[in-house]
Amino acid sequence: MHKKLPIDASDADIRSIVVEWSELIAEGKFDVALSLFPSADPINSTELECWIENYGSPDPYPDGRKYKLTSIMDQPNADEFVEKSIDVDRQNLFGLDPSKYVGMVHYDNVPLNGQPSDLTARFHIQRLDREITLEFLDIHVM
C-alpha cells in the first residue's frame, strides 16, 4: 500500500517521506522504496538501481564508475541538508491537472558515494480525495 498523508500535510511531513524513500534506497531496499509511492511511468528496482549507479542514466558511466545513493543522515547538518535539498512546491503545477495534483517535489543534491551530487529525484504530489501521496516521476541529472 502506498504511503499517504492528510491533504493538509506540512512541507516537513512531505520531506520526511522523501527522506524515508531515500534512506530505503541507501539501504539497498529498492523494491520497498518503490512500493511507497505510485510511479508516473513503470519502473522496477533493477532499473532504478541502474539509473543511480550510472549517475542518472540507463547507460554505464563513461569511465566505468558506479554510484550508490548514500544516507542523507550522513551529511553534515543533515536537517539543514533536507530543508535545502527537498523542495516542496505547491505553487506551480507545471501543467499538471489540478484536480489530480497539488504540486511537485524536487529532491536535489541526492547524496551519492557520501557526497551531494547534481542528481535530482522528482515527485508529483498526487491528490487522493482527502489525502495525498507522492508519485515518483524520475531521477536524473539537472
mmCIF file of C-alpha atoms in Angstrom:
data_model
loop_
_atom_site.group_PDB
_atom_site.id
_atom_site.type_symbol
_atom_site.label_atom_id
_atom_site.label_comp_id
_atom_site.label_asym_id
_atom_site.label_seq_id
_atom_site.Cartn_x
_atom_site.Cartn_y
_atom_site.Cartn_z
ATOM 1 C CA MET A 1 0.000 0.000 0.000
ATOM 2 C CA HIS A 2 1.275 3.447 -0.905
ATOM 3 C CA LYS A 3 2.321 5.945 1.743
ATOM 4 C CA LYS A 4 -0.386 8.570 2.270
ATOM 5 C CA LEU A 5 -0.570 11.837 4.175
ATOM 6 C CA PRO A 6 -3.511 14.095 5.043
ATOM 7 C CA ILE A 7 -4.340 16.674 2.352
ATOM 8 C CA ASP A 8 -3.119 19.416 4.712
ATOM 9 C CA ALA A 9 0.223 17.731 5.451
ATOM 10 C CA SER A 10 3.052 20.159 6.071
ATOM 11 C CA ASP A 11 6.085 20.526 3.822
ATOM 12 C CA ALA A 12 8.092 18.904 6.640
ATOM 13 C CA ASP A 13 5.751 15.877 6.552
ATOM 14 C CA ILE A 14 6.288 15.560 2.810
ATOM 15 C CA ARG A 15 10.055 15.926 3.195
ATOM 16 C CA SER A 16 10.024 13.154 5.816
ATOM 17 C CA ILE A 17 8.540 10.605 3.400
ATOM 18 C CA VAL A 18 11.074 11.605 0.736
ATOM 19 C CA VAL A 19 13.803 11.032 3.339
ATOM 20 C CA GLU A 20 12.244 7.637 4.123
ATOM 21 C CA TRP A 21 12.320 6.771 0.383
ATOM 22 C CA SER A 22 15.938 7.908 0.094
ATOM 23 C CA GLU A 23 17.070 6.004 3.187
ATOM 24 C CA LEU A 24 15.472 2.797 1.907
ATOM 25 C CA ILE A 25 17.428 3.158 -1.331
ATOM 26 C CA ALA A 26 20.620 3.873 0.626
ATOM 27 C CA GLU A 27 19.996 0.547 2.406
ATOM 28 C CA GLY A 28 19.599 -1.201 -0.963
ATOM 29 C CA LYS A 29 15.854 -1.730 -0.457
ATOM 30 C CA PHE A 30 14.809 -0.567 -3.919
ATOM 31 C CA ASP A 31 11.601 -2.636 -4.034
ATOM 32 C CA VAL A 32 10.424 -1.300 -0.688
ATOM 33 C CA ALA A 33 11.245 2.282 -1.725
ATOM 34 C CA LEU A 34 9.337 1.893 -4.983
ATOM 35 C CA SER A 35 6.351 0.459 -3.106
ATOM 36 C CA LEU A 36 5.980 3.669 -1.052
ATOM 37 C CA PHE A 37 4.580 5.649 -3.994
ATOM 38 C CA PRO A 38 2.995 5.035 -7.367
ATOM 39 C CA SER A 39 5.205 5.803 -10.374
ATOM 40 C CA ALA A 40 4.302 8.097 -13.254
ATOM 41 C CA ASP A 41 5.971 5.581 -15.581
ATOM 42 C CA PRO A 42 6.532 1.947 -14.658
ATOM 43 C CA ILE A 43 9.995 1.363 -13.204
ATOM 44 C CA ASN A 44 11.360 -1.647 -11.394
ATOM 45 C CA SER A 45 14.036 -1.874 -8.735
ATOM 46 C CA THR A 46 16.710 -3.024 -11.201
ATOM 47 C CA GLU A 47 16.056 -0.023 -13.455
ATOM 48 C CA LEU A 48 16.122 2.422 -10.536
ATOM 49 C CA GLU A 49 19.349 0.935 -9.227
ATOM 50 C CA CYS A 50 20.842 1.183 -12.731
ATOM 51 C CA TRP A 51 19.876 4.867 -13.058
ATOM 52 C CA ILE A 52 21.524 5.609 -9.710
ATOM 53 C CA GLU A 53 24.652 3.509 -10.376
ATOM 54 C CA ASN A 54 25.083 5.270 -13.720
ATOM 55 C CA TYR A 55 24.623 8.790 -12.328
ATOM 56 C CA GLY A 56 21.147 9.424 -13.734
ATOM 57 C CA SER A 57 21.463 7.464 -16.954
ATOM 58 C CA PRO A 58 20.473 3.999 -18.106
ATOM 59 C CA ASP A 59 23.933 3.685 -19.689
ATOM 60 C CA PRO A 60 27.149 2.982 -17.779
ATOM 61 C CA TYR A 61 29.169 5.986 -16.667
ATOM 62 C CA PRO A 62 31.890 6.669 -19.300
ATOM 63 C CA ASP A 63 34.806 5.727 -17.038
ATOM 64 C CA GLY A 64 33.010 2.704 -15.569
ATOM 65 C CA ARG A 65 32.484 4.218 -12.125
ATOM 66 C CA LYS A 66 29.437 3.080 -10.160
ATOM 67 C CA TYR A 67 27.492 5.308 -7.781
ATOM 68 C CA LYS A 68 25.488 4.443 -4.695
ATOM 69 C CA LEU A 69 22.856 6.598 -3.087
ATOM 70 C CA THR A 70 24.045 7.148 0.482
ATOM 71 C CA SER A 71 22.264 8.263 3.627
ATOM 72 C CA ILE A 72 21.048 11.826 3.959
ATOM 73 C CA MET A 73 21.703 11.460 7.674
ATOM 74 C CA ASP A 74 25.437 11.120 6.977
ATOM 75 C CA GLN A 75 25.536 14.627 5.501
ATOM 76 C CA PRO A 76 26.921 17.402 7.716
ATOM 77 C CA ASN A 77 23.958 19.288 9.209
ATOM 78 C CA ALA A 78 21.513 16.643 7.946
ATOM 79 C CA ASP A 79 18.406 18.606 8.966
ATOM 80 C CA GLU A 80 19.608 21.661 7.054
ATOM 81 C CA PHE A 81 20.541 19.463 4.089
ATOM 82 C CA VAL A 82 16.994 18.031 3.998
ATOM 83 C CA GLU A 83 15.435 21.507 4.259
ATOM 84 C CA LYS A 84 17.542 22.897 1.403
ATOM 85 C CA SER A 85 17.625 19.834 -0.855
ATOM 86 C CA ILE A 86 13.986 18.708 -0.772
ATOM 87 C CA ASP A 87 11.881 21.479 -2.278
ATOM 88 C CA VAL A 88 8.115 21.112 -1.874
ATOM 89 C CA ASP A 89 6.419 23.333 -4.471
ATOM 90 C CA ARG A 90 2.657 23.728 -4.120
ATOM 91 C CA GLN A 91 2.506 26.962 -6.115
ATOM 92 C CA ASN A 92 3.488 25.676 -9.547
ATOM 93 C CA LEU A 93 1.740 22.698 -11.098
ATOM 94 C CA PHE A 94 3.964 22.651 -14.213
ATOM 95 C CA GLY A 95 0.972 21.761 -16.393
ATOM 96 C CA LEU A 96 -0.388 19.057 -14.084
ATOM 97 C CA ASP A 97 -4.154 18.588 -13.753
ATOM 98 C CA PRO A 98 -5.166 20.483 -10.555
ATOM 99 C CA SER A 99 -7.978 18.002 -9.918
ATOM 100 C CA LYS A 100 -5.347 15.236 -9.572
ATOM 101 C CA TYR A 101 -2.223 17.021 -8.343
ATOM 102 C CA VAL A 102 -1.371 19.696 -5.786
ATOM 103 C CA GLY A 103 2.303 20.291 -6.579
ATOM 104 C CA MET A 104 5.736 18.777 -7.063
ATOM 105 C CA VAL A 105 8.763 17.824 -5.038
ATOM 106 C CA HIS A 106 12.327 18.227 -6.285
ATOM 107 C CA TYR A 107 14.916 16.318 -4.253
ATOM 108 C CA ASP A 108 18.173 17.941 -5.349
ATOM 109 C CA ASN A 109 21.735 17.103 -4.347
ATOM 110 C CA VAL A 110 20.889 13.404 -3.935
ATOM 111 C CA PRO A 111 23.889 12.102 -1.972
ATOM 112 C CA LEU A 112 25.974 9.656 -3.994
ATOM 113 C CA ASN A 113 29.026 7.909 -2.584
ATOM 114 C CA GLY A 114 28.747 10.078 0.531
ATOM 115 C CA GLN A 115 28.686 13.451 -1.247
ATOM 116 C CA PRO A 116 25.916 15.737 -2.536
ATOM 117 C CA SER A 117 25.557 15.319 -6.303
ATOM 118 C CA ASP A 118 23.702 17.053 -9.103
ATOM 119 C CA LEU A 119 21.294 14.108 -9.330
ATOM 120 C CA THR A 120 17.655 15.076 -8.738
ATOM 121 C CA ALA A 121 14.642 12.895 -7.943
ATOM 122 C CA ARG A 122 11.250 14.354 -8.834
ATOM 123 C CA PHE A 123 7.820 13.535 -7.486
ATOM 124 C CA HIS A 124 4.314 14.801 -8.195
ATOM 125 C CA ILE A 125 2.151 15.487 -5.152
ATOM 126 C CA GLN A 126 -0.928 13.472 -6.074
ATOM 127 C CA ARG A 127 -4.364 14.248 -4.645
ATOM 128 C CA LEU A 128 -6.309 11.275 -3.269
ATOM 129 C CA ASP A 129 -9.617 12.739 -2.113
ATOM 130 C CA ARG A 130 -8.726 13.951 1.422
ATOM 131 C CA GLU A 131 -5.180 12.582 1.301
ATOM 132 C CA ILE A 132 -2.055 12.965 -0.772
ATOM 133 C CA THR A 133 0.718 10.678 -1.859
ATOM 134 C CA LEU A 134 3.831 11.244 -3.887
ATOM 135 C CA GLU A 135 4.070 9.906 -7.403
ATOM 136 C CA PHE A 136 7.651 9.086 -8.400
ATOM 137 C CA LEU A 137 8.436 10.829 -11.670
ATOM 138 C CA ASP A 138 12.152 10.279 -12.333
ATOM 139 C CA ILE A 139 15.724 10.597 -11.196
ATOM 140 C CA HIS A 140 18.155 12.438 -13.446
ATOM 141 C CA VAL A 141 20.997 14.955 -13.595
ATOM 142 C CA MET A 142 19.724 18.530 -13.563
#
